[in-house]
């Protein structure tokens, strides 16, 4: 509400309204919101109601302004638990205030709060008994709205818990569904990472955000870190969650040009608001999963500015409070967000390579060392990350630190040729939907595998390579009516693709 309204006494309200009424300018009340509610979030319609009702108050009700002023101040300061200190408020009103604001959700609540409080005062006034039935009716309408919101919230919570828990018709826990979705969607290897992420998401959702364990995924480019997040996002069971993918290397300290942490959560908030649902406390923010990629660019290296300040250390410190769930940004409650962070941490690979060289040269030694690296525990990783400069404070806030292996050639092959989820498989399905076919030579697959290994590529890199290889051939197929496109190794060296010339003679109709 505007501060001006609380500087106007009940007597002044009554005087202004009386003058307007007696002069036949009762519509003056419609103009009051602009003056008295200039900086409020409530609608003009509600502002008019408030003005009209407060204008009827007798001299004793000048204290109403004081009550509202105290409530306003406490609401703005977030001290909702102290609202009971506002002397003179009815217990029912107190109960409603606690219900509406206990979780600090203000959306769509202010109007109802103001109307109900004002109507309660008017309902108890001694004057104008003829208007009392109308005041009572309006007050009851306000309370019905409150009770309906409470009931809807309880029903929503009950249905949500029922859908998440095991039932005779669906005896599969959410964690198992997540893991099976990873496996069935073409994600190869990474068993430890898949199980830990699946269980963390399960606990987070079942507990409605109370059980949240941030995760740090460490592994080379192409090992499936981002792919894992994308698979979570497409699960129907998680459709009510807000998913947000952000590159941590773009973050800057507060006051610097670029995205500081407040801007990042503002972007998240805009996405989350699209999934807000009406509940007992008005509209409420959904649970969320934020994926922070390239974390190694801020927690594993320093970035000193012209003043000698380490910008990355500042960003890390600001991020820690969000990861811990102790800092809110606007209406975003970070304690309701599961953070999944990822990074390649190339310094770790260099450190491991150096250790392998120190242990000796030879296939047996190197094979043994690599096997040990692929069976690393979270404790081993913590020690390694600390050695390359990651702070103990950050590591202490992340319960799960998981190593993701470099994919083997056999796993990379599956990423390429799997009929259902492979890069070639997906492309072939697209061709089939358009009445075309796509074929390829085995030596082309081997060439792509060589390049994937050389450049640490995963599914995304392989898909991009295939699109580049095909180039304008898709257009040529449609333009010339060809039915089949055949890909071969020579296309990497500027040779033309092979079309089914014979079928191409008859144009598509």
One Martini backbone bead per residue (centre of mass of N, CA, C, O) as a GRO file, in nm:
protein
  509
    1UNK     BB    1   0.101   0.033   0.013
    2UNK     BB    2   0.064   0.346   0.050
    3UNK     BB    3   0.186   0.578   0.270
    4UNK     BB    4  -0.032   0.800   0.254
    5UNK     BB    5  -0.277   0.656   0.386
    6UNK     BB    6  -0.139   0.662   0.683
    7UNK     BB    7  -0.160   0.994   0.691
    8UNK     BB    8  -0.468   0.944   0.694
    9UNK     BB    9  -0.731   1.000   0.863
   10UNK     BB   10  -1.049   0.912   0.930
   11UNK     BB   11  -1.155   1.203   0.921
   12UNK     BB   12  -1.045   1.278   0.640
   13UNK     BB   13  -1.187   1.064   0.489
   14UNK     BB   14  -1.479   1.144   0.567
   15UNK     BB   15  -1.467   1.433   0.461
   16UNK     BB   16  -1.409   1.372   0.163
   17UNK     BB   17  -1.651   1.187   0.114
   18UNK     BB   18  -1.874   1.380   0.204
   19UNK     BB   19  -1.820   1.597  -0.009
   20UNK     BB   20  -1.863   1.414  -0.250
   21UNK     BB   21  -2.151   1.322  -0.182
   22UNK     BB   22  -2.298   1.605  -0.144
   23UNK     BB   23  -2.196   1.708  -0.442
   24UNK     BB   24  -2.226   1.449  -0.639
   25UNK     BB   25  -1.904   1.324  -0.624
   26UNK     BB   26  -1.876   1.004  -0.572
   27UNK     BB   27  -1.655   0.939  -0.799
   28UNK     BB   28  -1.400   1.020  -0.640
   29UNK     BB   29  -1.328   0.734  -0.541
   30UNK     BB   30  -1.209   0.647  -0.824
   31UNK     BB   31  -0.950   0.857  -0.784
   32UNK     BB   32  -0.790   0.766  -0.524
   33UNK     BB   33  -0.576   0.550  -0.604
   34UNK     BB   34  -0.368   0.745  -0.733
   35UNK     BB   35  -0.306   0.881  -0.449
   36UNK     BB   36  -0.311   0.630  -0.223
   37UNK     BB   37  -0.201   0.383  -0.451
   38UNK     BB   38   0.061   0.435  -0.630
   39UNK     BB   39   0.260   0.186  -0.483
   40UNK     BB   40   0.076  -0.056  -0.543
   41UNK     BB   41  -0.025  -0.401  -0.617
   42UNK     BB   42  -0.305  -0.342  -0.616
   43UNK     BB   43  -0.600  -0.290  -0.736
   44UNK     BB   44  -0.825  -0.048  -0.809
   45UNK     BB   45  -1.076  -0.193  -0.709
   46UNK     BB   46  -0.970  -0.241  -0.421
   47UNK     BB   47  -0.904   0.051  -0.354
   48UNK     BB   48  -1.195   0.150  -0.365
   49UNK     BB   49  -1.305  -0.025  -0.143
   50UNK     BB   50  -1.125   0.077   0.082
   51UNK     BB   51  -1.205   0.370   0.074
   52UNK     BB   52  -1.508   0.340   0.123
   53UNK     BB   53  -1.492   0.186   0.393
   54UNK     BB   54  -1.301   0.384   0.549
   55UNK     BB   55  -1.501   0.632   0.522
   56UNK     BB   56  -1.715   0.505   0.743
   57UNK     BB   57  -1.555   0.552   0.976
   58UNK     BB   58  -1.521   0.624   1.285
   59UNK     BB   59  -1.334   0.773   1.520
   60UNK     BB   60  -1.237   0.500   1.653
   61UNK     BB   61  -1.119   0.399   1.355
   62UNK     BB   62  -0.836   0.531   1.327
   63UNK     BB   63  -0.672   0.274   1.417
   64UNK     BB   64  -0.678   0.116   1.153
   65UNK     BB   65  -0.437   0.255   1.024
   66UNK     BB   66  -0.236   0.149   1.231
   67UNK     BB   67  -0.272  -0.148   1.182
   68UNK     BB   68  -0.204  -0.146   0.880
   69UNK     BB   69   0.076  -0.025   0.914
   70UNK     BB   70   0.198  -0.254   1.081
   71UNK     BB   71   0.147  -0.480   0.882
   72UNK     BB   72   0.301  -0.362   0.645
   73UNK     BB   73   0.578  -0.349   0.784
   74UNK     BB   74   0.602  -0.655   0.849
   75UNK     BB   75   0.575  -0.757   0.562
   76UNK     BB   76   0.820  -0.604   0.437
   77UNK     BB   77   1.026  -0.737   0.663
   78UNK     BB   78   0.929  -1.049   0.717
   79UNK     BB   79   0.771  -1.038   1.018
   80UNK     BB   80   0.516  -1.248   1.055
   81UNK     BB   81   0.537  -1.356   1.358
   82UNK     BB   82   0.460  -1.042   1.471
   83UNK     BB   83   0.151  -0.984   1.411
   84UNK     BB   84   0.028  -1.033   1.702
   85UNK     BB   85   0.122  -0.738   1.808
   86UNK     BB   86  -0.135  -0.631   1.684
   87UNK     BB   87  -0.351  -0.460   1.834
   88UNK     BB   88  -0.698  -0.570   1.784
   89UNK     BB   89  -0.688  -0.837   1.641
   90UNK     BB   90  -0.849  -1.086   1.524
   91UNK     BB   91  -0.796  -1.423   1.532
   92UNK     BB   92  -0.888  -1.478   1.241
   93UNK     BB   93  -0.697  -1.276   1.111
   94UNK     BB   94  -0.438  -1.393   1.217
   95UNK     BB   95  -0.471  -1.669   1.084
   96UNK     BB   96  -0.474  -1.563   0.795
   97UNK     BB   97  -0.199  -1.426   0.793
   98UNK     BB   98  -0.032  -1.675   0.855
   99UNK     BB   99  -0.123  -1.838   0.610
  100UNK     BB  100  -0.038  -1.633   0.381
  101UNK     BB  101   0.280  -1.570   0.516
  102UNK     BB  102   0.457  -1.813   0.622
  103UNK     BB  103   0.605  -1.843   0.315
  104UNK     BB  104   0.631  -1.568   0.163
  105UNK     BB  105   0.358  -1.547  -0.014
  106UNK     BB  106   0.216  -1.271  -0.203
  107UNK     BB  107   0.060  -1.377  -0.422
  108UNK     BB  108  -0.273  -1.299  -0.423
  109UNK     BB  109  -0.305  -1.184  -0.105
  110UNK     BB  110  -0.339  -0.876  -0.048
  111UNK     BB  111  -0.632  -0.835  -0.123
  112UNK     BB  112  -0.761  -1.032   0.077
  113UNK     BB  113  -0.642  -0.913   0.331
  114UNK     BB  114  -0.755  -0.623   0.310
  115UNK     BB  115  -1.053  -0.690   0.286
  116UNK     BB  116  -1.092  -0.859   0.544
  117UNK     BB  117  -0.993  -0.651   0.748
  118UNK     BB  118  -1.185  -0.421   0.675
  119UNK     BB  119  -1.454  -0.579   0.704
  120UNK     BB  120  -1.424  -0.649   0.995
  121UNK     BB  121  -1.441  -0.362   1.104
  122UNK     BB  122  -1.721  -0.294   0.979
  123UNK     BB  123  -1.889  -0.526   1.101
  124UNK     BB  124  -1.832  -0.391   1.405
  125UNK     BB  125  -1.992  -0.158   1.365
  126UNK     BB  126  -2.255   0.056   1.492
  127UNK     BB  127  -2.317   0.176   1.239
  128UNK     BB  128  -2.512   0.120   0.986
  129UNK     BB  129  -2.716  -0.144   1.002
  130UNK     BB  130  -2.817  -0.175   0.702
  131UNK     BB  131  -2.519  -0.258   0.593
  132UNK     BB  132  -2.441  -0.521   0.742
  133UNK     BB  133  -2.527  -0.752   0.548
  134UNK     BB  134  -2.328  -0.672   0.325
  135UNK     BB  135  -2.071  -0.696   0.488
  136UNK     BB  136  -2.111  -0.990   0.564
  137UNK     BB  137  -2.116  -1.107   0.279
  138UNK     BB  138  -1.831  -1.011   0.198
  139UNK     BB  139  -1.677  -1.148   0.425
  140UNK     BB  140  -1.763  -1.439   0.356
  141UNK     BB  141  -1.634  -1.439   0.078
  142UNK     BB  142  -1.345  -1.409   0.175
  143UNK     BB  143  -1.340  -1.669   0.351
  144UNK     BB  144  -1.406  -1.867   0.124
  145UNK     BB  145  -1.150  -1.813  -0.033
  146UNK     BB  146  -0.957  -1.908   0.184
  147UNK     BB  147  -1.072  -2.199   0.222
  148UNK     BB  148  -1.035  -2.288  -0.072
  149UNK     BB  149  -0.731  -2.257  -0.082
  150UNK     BB  150  -0.674  -2.463   0.138
  151UNK     BB  151  -0.815  -2.706   0.007
  152UNK     BB  152  -0.657  -2.709  -0.260
  153UNK     BB  153  -0.383  -2.757  -0.129
  154UNK     BB  154  -0.445  -3.029   0.007
  155UNK     BB  155  -0.522  -3.178  -0.251
  156UNK     BB  156  -0.257  -3.137  -0.402
  157UNK     BB  157  -0.071  -3.276  -0.195
  158UNK     BB  158  -0.214  -3.550  -0.194
  159UNK     BB  159  -0.181  -3.613  -0.500
  160UNK     BB  160   0.125  -3.589  -0.512
  161UNK     BB  161   0.198  -3.810  -0.307
  162UNK     BB  162   0.043  -4.037  -0.448
  163UNK     BB  163   0.206  -4.025  -0.723
  164UNK     BB  164   0.498  -4.084  -0.581
  165UNK     BB  165   0.406  -4.325  -0.457
  166UNK     BB  166   0.345  -4.632  -0.404
  167UNK     BB  167   0.147  -4.864  -0.601
  168UNK     BB  168  -0.015  -5.127  -0.735
  169UNK     BB  169   0.010  -5.000  -1.033
  170UNK     BB  170   0.292  -4.853  -0.920
  171UNK     BB  171   0.603  -5.009  -0.809
  172UNK     BB  172   0.794  -4.761  -0.898
  173UNK     BB  173   1.035  -4.583  -0.812
  174UNK     BB  174   1.169  -4.291  -0.906
  175UNK     BB  175   1.469  -4.373  -0.918
  176UNK     BB  176   1.423  -4.607  -1.120
  177UNK     BB  177   1.300  -4.438  -1.347
  178UNK     BB  178   1.543  -4.260  -1.396
  179UNK     BB  179   1.750  -4.481  -1.460
  180UNK     BB  180   1.586  -4.609  -1.695
  181UNK     BB  181   1.585  -4.353  -1.866
  182UNK     BB  182   1.883  -4.335  -1.912
  183UNK     BB  183   1.917  -4.618  -2.047
  184UNK     BB  184   1.680  -4.585  -2.274
  185UNK     BB  185   1.828  -4.301  -2.396
  186UNK     BB  186   2.151  -4.373  -2.452
  187UNK     BB  187   2.313  -4.390  -2.186
  188UNK     BB  188   2.649  -4.456  -2.138
  189UNK     BB  189   2.733  -4.566  -1.865
  190UNK     BB  190   2.765  -4.410  -1.564
  191UNK     BB  191   2.644  -4.561  -1.308
  192UNK     BB  192   2.701  -4.387  -1.060
  193UNK     BB  193   2.576  -4.123  -1.159
  194UNK     BB  194   2.289  -4.229  -1.216
  195UNK     BB  195   2.224  -4.322  -0.924
  196UNK     BB  196   2.275  -4.058  -0.769
  197UNK     BB  197   2.083  -3.875  -0.925
  198UNK     BB  198   1.828  -4.045  -0.888
  199UNK     BB  199   1.824  -4.037  -0.573
  200UNK     BB  200   1.825  -3.728  -0.535
  201UNK     BB  201   1.563  -3.671  -0.687
  202UNK     BB  202   1.383  -3.848  -0.521
  203UNK     BB  203   1.421  -3.706  -0.245
  204UNK     BB  204   1.344  -3.420  -0.336
  205UNK     BB  205   1.050  -3.483  -0.427
  206UNK     BB  206   0.928  -3.647  -0.188
  207UNK     BB  207   1.014  -3.401   0.024
  208UNK     BB  208   0.963  -3.121  -0.110
  209UNK     BB  209   1.285  -3.011  -0.070
  210UNK     BB  210   1.415  -3.106   0.209
  211UNK     BB  211   1.591  -3.321   0.038
  212UNK     BB  212   1.906  -3.179  -0.041
  213UNK     BB  213   2.181  -3.277  -0.275
  214UNK     BB  214   2.438  -3.166  -0.402
  215UNK     BB  215   2.609  -3.188  -0.727
  216UNK     BB  216   2.928  -3.308  -0.867
  217UNK     BB  217   3.043  -3.330  -1.201
  218UNK     BB  218   3.327  -3.515  -1.316
  219UNK     BB  219   3.439  -3.465  -1.658
  220UNK     BB  220   3.472  -3.500  -1.970
  221UNK     BB  221   3.404  -3.417  -2.264
  222UNK     BB  222   3.130  -3.629  -2.357
  223UNK     BB  223   3.019  -3.797  -2.086
  224UNK     BB  224   2.704  -3.673  -2.007
  225UNK     BB  225   2.618  -3.430  -1.825
  226UNK     BB  226   2.405  -3.271  -1.993
  227UNK     BB  227   2.233  -3.512  -2.085
  228UNK     BB  228   2.123  -3.583  -1.806
  229UNK     BB  229   1.959  -3.323  -1.767
  230UNK     BB  230   1.782  -3.351  -2.024
  231UNK     BB  231   1.645  -3.617  -1.932
  232UNK     BB  232   1.505  -3.504  -1.685
  233UNK     BB  233   1.333  -3.280  -1.833
  234UNK     BB  234   1.160  -3.512  -2.009
  235UNK     BB  235   1.011  -3.614  -1.766
  236UNK     BB  236   0.687  -3.658  -1.665
  237UNK     BB  237   0.741  -3.684  -1.347
  238UNK     BB  238   0.895  -3.371  -1.377
  239UNK     BB  239   0.695  -3.140  -1.492
  240UNK     BB  240   0.671  -2.948  -1.220
  241UNK     BB  241   0.949  -2.868  -1.265
  242UNK     BB  242   1.223  -2.643  -1.269
  243UNK     BB  243   1.442  -2.594  -1.541
  244UNK     BB  244   1.799  -2.484  -1.529
  245UNK     BB  245   2.046  -2.367  -1.763
  246UNK     BB  246   2.392  -2.277  -1.673
  247UNK     BB  247   2.685  -2.088  -1.724
  248UNK     BB  248   2.917  -2.025  -1.482
  249UNK     BB  249   3.134  -1.852  -1.651
  250UNK     BB  250   2.921  -1.594  -1.669
  251UNK     BB  251   2.977  -1.514  -1.390
  252UNK     BB  252   2.959  -1.229  -1.168
  253UNK     BB  253   3.006  -1.000  -0.963
  254UNK     BB  254   2.873  -0.770  -0.789
  255UNK     BB  255   2.893  -0.478  -1.009
  256UNK     BB  256   2.948  -0.623  -1.261
  257UNK     BB  257   2.964  -0.703  -1.568
  258UNK     BB  258   2.694  -0.899  -1.611
  259UNK     BB  259   2.613  -1.199  -1.441
  260UNK     BB  260   2.490  -1.208  -1.155
  261UNK     BB  261   2.328  -1.391  -0.921
  262UNK     BB  262   2.066  -1.225  -0.937
  263UNK     BB  263   2.021  -1.255  -1.245
  264UNK     BB  264   2.003  -1.559  -1.253
  265UNK     BB  265   1.746  -1.575  -1.062
  266UNK     BB  266   1.567  -1.404  -1.243
  267UNK     BB  267   1.559  -1.607  -1.475
  268UNK     BB  268   1.445  -1.838  -1.310
  269UNK     BB  269   1.185  -1.697  -1.216
  270UNK     BB  270   1.055  -1.666  -1.496
  271UNK     BB  271   1.028  -1.972  -1.536
  272UNK     BB  272   0.881  -2.053  -1.270
  273UNK     BB  273   0.614  -1.884  -1.313
  274UNK     BB  274   0.501  -2.087  -1.535
  275UNK     BB  275   0.466  -2.316  -1.275
  276UNK     BB  276   0.265  -2.193  -1.108
  277UNK     BB  277   0.051  -2.257  -0.821
  278UNK     BB  278  -0.240  -2.277  -0.661
  279UNK     BB  279  -0.280  -2.223  -0.310
  280UNK     BB  280  -0.310  -2.153   0.016
  281UNK     BB  281  -0.068  -1.916  -0.047
  282UNK     BB  282  -0.123  -1.901  -0.322
  283UNK     BB  283   0.117  -1.859  -0.526
  284UNK     BB  284   0.366  -2.109  -0.604
  285UNK     BB  285   0.669  -2.223  -0.619
  286UNK     BB  286   0.855  -2.446  -0.761
  287UNK     BB  287   1.047  -2.684  -0.795
  288UNK     BB  288   1.412  -2.711  -0.857
  289UNK     BB  289   1.663  -2.749  -1.128
  290UNK     BB  290   2.007  -2.664  -1.137
  291UNK     BB  291   2.240  -2.627  -1.406
  292UNK     BB  292   2.599  -2.601  -1.367
  293UNK     BB  293   2.824  -2.522  -1.592
  294UNK     BB  294   3.158  -2.480  -1.579
  295UNK     BB  295   3.278  -2.480  -1.276
  296UNK     BB  296   3.592  -2.486  -1.331
  297UNK     BB  297   3.601  -2.166  -1.406
  298UNK     BB  298   3.552  -2.078  -1.077
  299UNK     BB  299   3.670  -2.313  -0.860
  300UNK     BB  300   3.971  -2.386  -1.017
  301UNK     BB  301   4.027  -2.067  -1.058
  302UNK     BB  302   4.168  -1.764  -1.111
  303UNK     BB  303   4.037  -1.400  -1.132
  304UNK     BB  304   4.202  -1.113  -1.172
  305UNK     BB  305   4.175  -0.790  -1.134
  306UNK     BB  306   4.292  -0.461  -1.132
  307UNK     BB  307   4.256  -0.472  -0.796
  308UNK     BB  308   4.326  -0.784  -0.702
  309UNK     BB  309   4.062  -0.940  -0.736
  310UNK     BB  310   3.890  -1.245  -0.697
  311UNK     BB  311   3.619  -1.317  -0.880
  312UNK     BB  312   3.576  -1.622  -0.835
  313UNK     BB  313   3.567  -1.612  -0.524
  314UNK     BB  314   3.317  -1.431  -0.508
  315UNK     BB  315   3.120  -1.610  -0.663
  316UNK     BB  316   3.149  -1.858  -0.482
  317UNK     BB  317   3.046  -1.724  -0.222
  318UNK     BB  318   2.764  -1.649  -0.338
  319UNK     BB  319   2.686  -1.944  -0.422
  320UNK     BB  320   2.691  -2.090  -0.147
  321UNK     BB  321   2.424  -1.975  -0.027
  322UNK     BB  322   2.246  -2.110  -0.242
  323UNK     BB  323   2.332  -2.405  -0.203
  324UNK     BB  324   2.249  -2.395   0.110
  325UNK     BB  325   1.963  -2.226   0.130
  326UNK     BB  326   2.009  -1.914   0.276
  327UNK     BB  327   1.930  -1.757   0.000
  328UNK     BB  328   1.725  -1.513  -0.130
  329UNK     BB  329   1.559  -1.425  -0.457
  330UNK     BB  330   1.307  -1.281  -0.405
  331UNK     BB  331   1.085  -1.555  -0.466
  332UNK     BB  332   1.343  -1.729  -0.432
  333UNK     BB  333   1.391  -2.048  -0.285
  334UNK     BB  334   1.689  -2.220  -0.247
  335UNK     BB  335   1.573  -2.465  -0.065
  336UNK     BB  336   1.403  -2.557  -0.352
  337UNK     BB  337   1.692  -2.639  -0.479
  338UNK     BB  338   1.865  -2.842  -0.708
  339UNK     BB  339   2.211  -2.886  -0.748
  340UNK     BB  340   2.380  -2.933  -1.066
  341UNK     BB  341   2.719  -2.983  -1.124
  342UNK     BB  342   2.978  -2.906  -1.380
  343UNK     BB  343   3.306  -3.039  -1.499
  344UNK     BB  344   3.621  -3.108  -1.643
  345UNK     BB  345   3.891  -3.052  -1.510
  346UNK     BB  346   4.183  -3.048  -1.664
  347UNK     BB  347   4.386  -3.046  -1.426
  348UNK     BB  348   4.332  -3.336  -1.341
  349UNK     BB  349   4.439  -3.473  -1.595
  350UNK     BB  350   4.725  -3.359  -1.569
  351UNK     BB  351   4.781  -3.479  -1.289
  352UNK     BB  352   4.738  -3.777  -1.370
  353UNK     BB  353   4.951  -3.788  -1.590
  354UNK     BB  354   5.189  -3.725  -1.404
  355UNK     BB  355   5.152  -3.973  -1.218
  356UNK     BB  356   5.191  -4.187  -1.436
  357UNK     BB  357   5.482  -4.103  -1.505
  358UNK     BB  358   5.596  -4.147  -1.212
  359UNK     BB  359   5.520  -4.466  -1.208
  360UNK     BB  360   5.566  -4.512  -1.511
  361UNK     BB  361   5.633  -4.705  -1.803
  362UNK     BB  362   5.354  -4.878  -1.932
  363UNK     BB  363   5.085  -5.066  -1.980
  364UNK     BB  364   5.031  -5.190  -1.700
  365UNK     BB  365   5.050  -4.932  -1.536
  366UNK     BB  366   4.844  -4.756  -1.690
  367UNK     BB  367   4.603  -4.947  -1.665
  368UNK     BB  368   4.593  -4.945  -1.356
  369UNK     BB  369   4.559  -4.639  -1.319
  370UNK     BB  370   4.298  -4.605  -1.486
  371UNK     BB  371   4.127  -4.798  -1.317
  372UNK     BB  372   4.147  -4.625  -1.061
  373UNK     BB  373   4.016  -4.369  -1.178
  374UNK     BB  374   3.735  -4.520  -1.250
  375UNK     BB  375   3.719  -4.589  -0.909
  376UNK     BB  376   3.649  -4.338  -0.773
  377UNK     BB  377   3.598  -4.155  -0.499
  378UNK     BB  378   3.481  -3.882  -0.340
  379UNK     BB  379   3.731  -3.854  -0.164
  380UNK     BB  380   3.945  -3.849  -0.385
  381UNK     BB  381   3.830  -3.600  -0.532
  382UNK     BB  382   3.861  -3.396  -0.307
  383UNK     BB  383   4.167  -3.405  -0.298
  384UNK     BB  384   4.216  -3.320  -0.592
  385UNK     BB  385   4.057  -3.051  -0.587
  386UNK     BB  386   4.226  -2.924  -0.362
  387UNK     BB  387   4.499  -2.929  -0.520
  388UNK     BB  388   4.368  -2.721  -0.756
  389UNK     BB  389   4.192  -2.495  -0.553
  390UNK     BB  390   3.950  -2.599  -0.412
  391UNK     BB  391   3.754  -2.525  -0.167
  392UNK     BB  392   3.650  -2.652   0.133
  393UNK     BB  393   3.382  -2.503   0.153
  394UNK     BB  394   3.264  -2.611  -0.107
  395UNK     BB  395   3.303  -2.919  -0.061
  396UNK     BB  396   3.123  -2.914   0.207
  397UNK     BB  397   2.843  -2.847   0.029
  398UNK     BB  398   2.909  -3.128  -0.133
  399UNK     BB  399   2.816  -3.453  -0.105
  400UNK     BB  400   2.838  -3.503  -0.428
  401UNK     BB  401   3.121  -3.653  -0.598
  402UNK     BB  402   3.150  -3.731  -0.950
  403UNK     BB  403   3.290  -3.953  -1.170
  404UNK     BB  404   3.328  -3.934  -1.528
  405UNK     BB  405   3.391  -4.123  -1.779
  406UNK     BB  406   3.552  -4.202  -2.046
  407UNK     BB  407   3.449  -4.306  -2.333
  408UNK     BB  408   3.437  -4.567  -2.512
  409UNK     BB  409   3.429  -4.689  -2.825
  410UNK     BB  410   3.178  -4.864  -2.784
  411UNK     BB  411   3.001  -4.634  -2.665
  412UNK     BB  412   3.027  -4.443  -2.906
  413UNK     BB  413   2.895  -4.633  -3.108
  414UNK     BB  414   2.616  -4.636  -2.973
  415UNK     BB  415   2.568  -4.332  -3.007
  416UNK     BB  416   2.553  -4.366  -3.318
  417UNK     BB  417   2.385  -4.666  -3.394
  418UNK     BB  418   2.145  -4.657  -3.237
  419UNK     BB  419   1.819  -4.696  -3.339
  420UNK     BB  420   1.676  -4.512  -3.118
  421UNK     BB  421   1.930  -4.297  -2.989
  422UNK     BB  422   2.109  -4.250  -3.208
  423UNK     BB  423   2.230  -4.040  -3.434
  424UNK     BB  424   2.146  -4.210  -3.681
  425UNK     BB  425   1.870  -4.307  -3.581
  426UNK     BB  426   1.731  -4.028  -3.565
  427UNK     BB  427   1.780  -3.951  -3.862
  428UNK     BB  428   1.627  -4.190  -3.988
  429UNK     BB  429   1.349  -4.117  -3.866
  430UNK     BB  430   1.322  -3.848  -4.010
  431UNK     BB  431   1.330  -3.960  -4.296
  432UNK     BB  432   1.084  -4.151  -4.268
  433UNK     BB  433   0.870  -3.926  -4.206
  434UNK     BB  434   0.957  -3.808  -4.516
  435UNK     BB  435   0.994  -4.057  -4.722
  436UNK     BB  436   1.291  -4.149  -4.646
  437UNK     BB  437   1.643  -4.250  -4.673
  438UNK     BB  438   1.928  -4.366  -4.464
  439UNK     BB  439   2.271  -4.430  -4.537
  440UNK     BB  440   2.586  -4.614  -4.445
  441UNK     BB  441   2.915  -4.655  -4.386
  442UNK     BB  442   3.147  -4.804  -4.183
  443UNK     BB  443   3.392  -4.609  -4.238
  444UNK     BB  444   3.241  -4.361  -4.130
  445UNK     BB  445   3.218  -4.447  -3.837
  446UNK     BB  446   3.524  -4.468  -3.785
  447UNK     BB  447   3.589  -4.172  -3.846
  448UNK     BB  448   3.410  -4.049  -3.627
  449UNK     BB  449   3.542  -4.194  -3.388
  450UNK     BB  450   3.820  -4.070  -3.421
  451UNK     BB  451   3.720  -3.774  -3.377
  452UNK     BB  452   3.589  -3.810  -3.101
  453UNK     BB  453   3.851  -3.894  -2.953
  454UNK     BB  454   4.028  -3.649  -3.032
  455UNK     BB  455   3.779  -3.425  -2.923
  456UNK     BB  456   3.589  -3.513  -2.694
  457UNK     BB  457   3.313  -3.641  -2.787
  458UNK     BB  458   2.971  -3.655  -2.801
  459UNK     BB  459   2.655  -3.648  -2.903
  460UNK     BB  460   2.659  -3.351  -2.987
  461UNK     BB  461   2.915  -3.359  -3.166
  462UNK     BB  462   2.814  -3.583  -3.357
  463UNK     BB  463   2.563  -3.436  -3.460
  464UNK     BB  464   2.714  -3.191  -3.576
  465UNK     BB  465   2.889  -3.354  -3.774
  466UNK     BB  466   2.655  -3.470  -3.940
  467UNK     BB  467   2.528  -3.205  -4.033
  468UNK     BB  468   2.782  -3.104  -4.181
  469UNK     BB  469   2.804  -3.343  -4.376
  470UNK     BB  470   2.528  -3.309  -4.516
  471UNK     BB  471   2.419  -3.027  -4.538
  472UNK     BB  472   2.250  -2.984  -4.855
  473UNK     BB  473   2.130  -3.272  -4.913
  474UNK     BB  474   1.841  -3.246  -4.815
  475UNK     BB  475   1.749  -3.039  -5.017
  476UNK     BB  476   1.817  -3.203  -5.273
  477UNK     BB  477   1.610  -3.422  -5.223
  478UNK     BB  478   1.353  -3.242  -5.237
  479UNK     BB  479   1.416  -3.094  -5.510
  480UNK     BB  480   1.469  -3.395  -5.676
  481UNK     BB  481   1.319  -3.656  -5.546
  482UNK     BB  482   1.478  -3.818  -5.361
  483UNK     BB  483   1.491  -4.119  -5.149
  484UNK     BB  484   1.814  -4.149  -5.108
  485UNK     BB  485   2.084  -4.130  -4.863
  486UNK     BB  486   2.443  -4.169  -4.894
  487UNK     BB  487   2.705  -4.223  -4.671
  488UNK     BB  488   3.063  -4.134  -4.669
  489UNK     BB  489   3.396  -4.082  -4.609
  490UNK     BB  490   3.458  -3.881  -4.851
  491UNK     BB  491   3.298  -3.631  -4.731
  492UNK     BB  492   3.547  -3.530  -4.558
  493UNK     BB  493   3.687  -3.479  -4.870
  494UNK     BB  494   3.455  -3.338  -5.065
  495UNK     BB  495   3.262  -3.541  -5.135
  496UNK     BB  496   2.980  -3.663  -5.263
  497UNK     BB  497   2.690  -3.769  -5.223
  498UNK     BB  498   2.455  -4.042  -5.248
  499UNK     BB  499   2.198  -4.095  -5.468
  500UNK     BB  500   1.891  -4.219  -5.582
  501UNK     BB  501   1.864  -4.191  -5.911
  502UNK     BB  502   1.639  -4.377  -6.003
  503UNK     BB  503   1.418  -4.264  -5.808
  504UNK     BB  504   1.469  -3.957  -5.888
  505UNK     BB  505   1.315  -3.944  -6.165
  506UNK     BB  506   1.068  -3.950  -5.977
  507UNK     BB  507   0.882  -3.726  -5.855
  508UNK     BB  508   0.743  -3.592  -5.599
  509UNK     BB  509   0.394  -3.529  -5.509
   0.00000   0.00000   0.00000
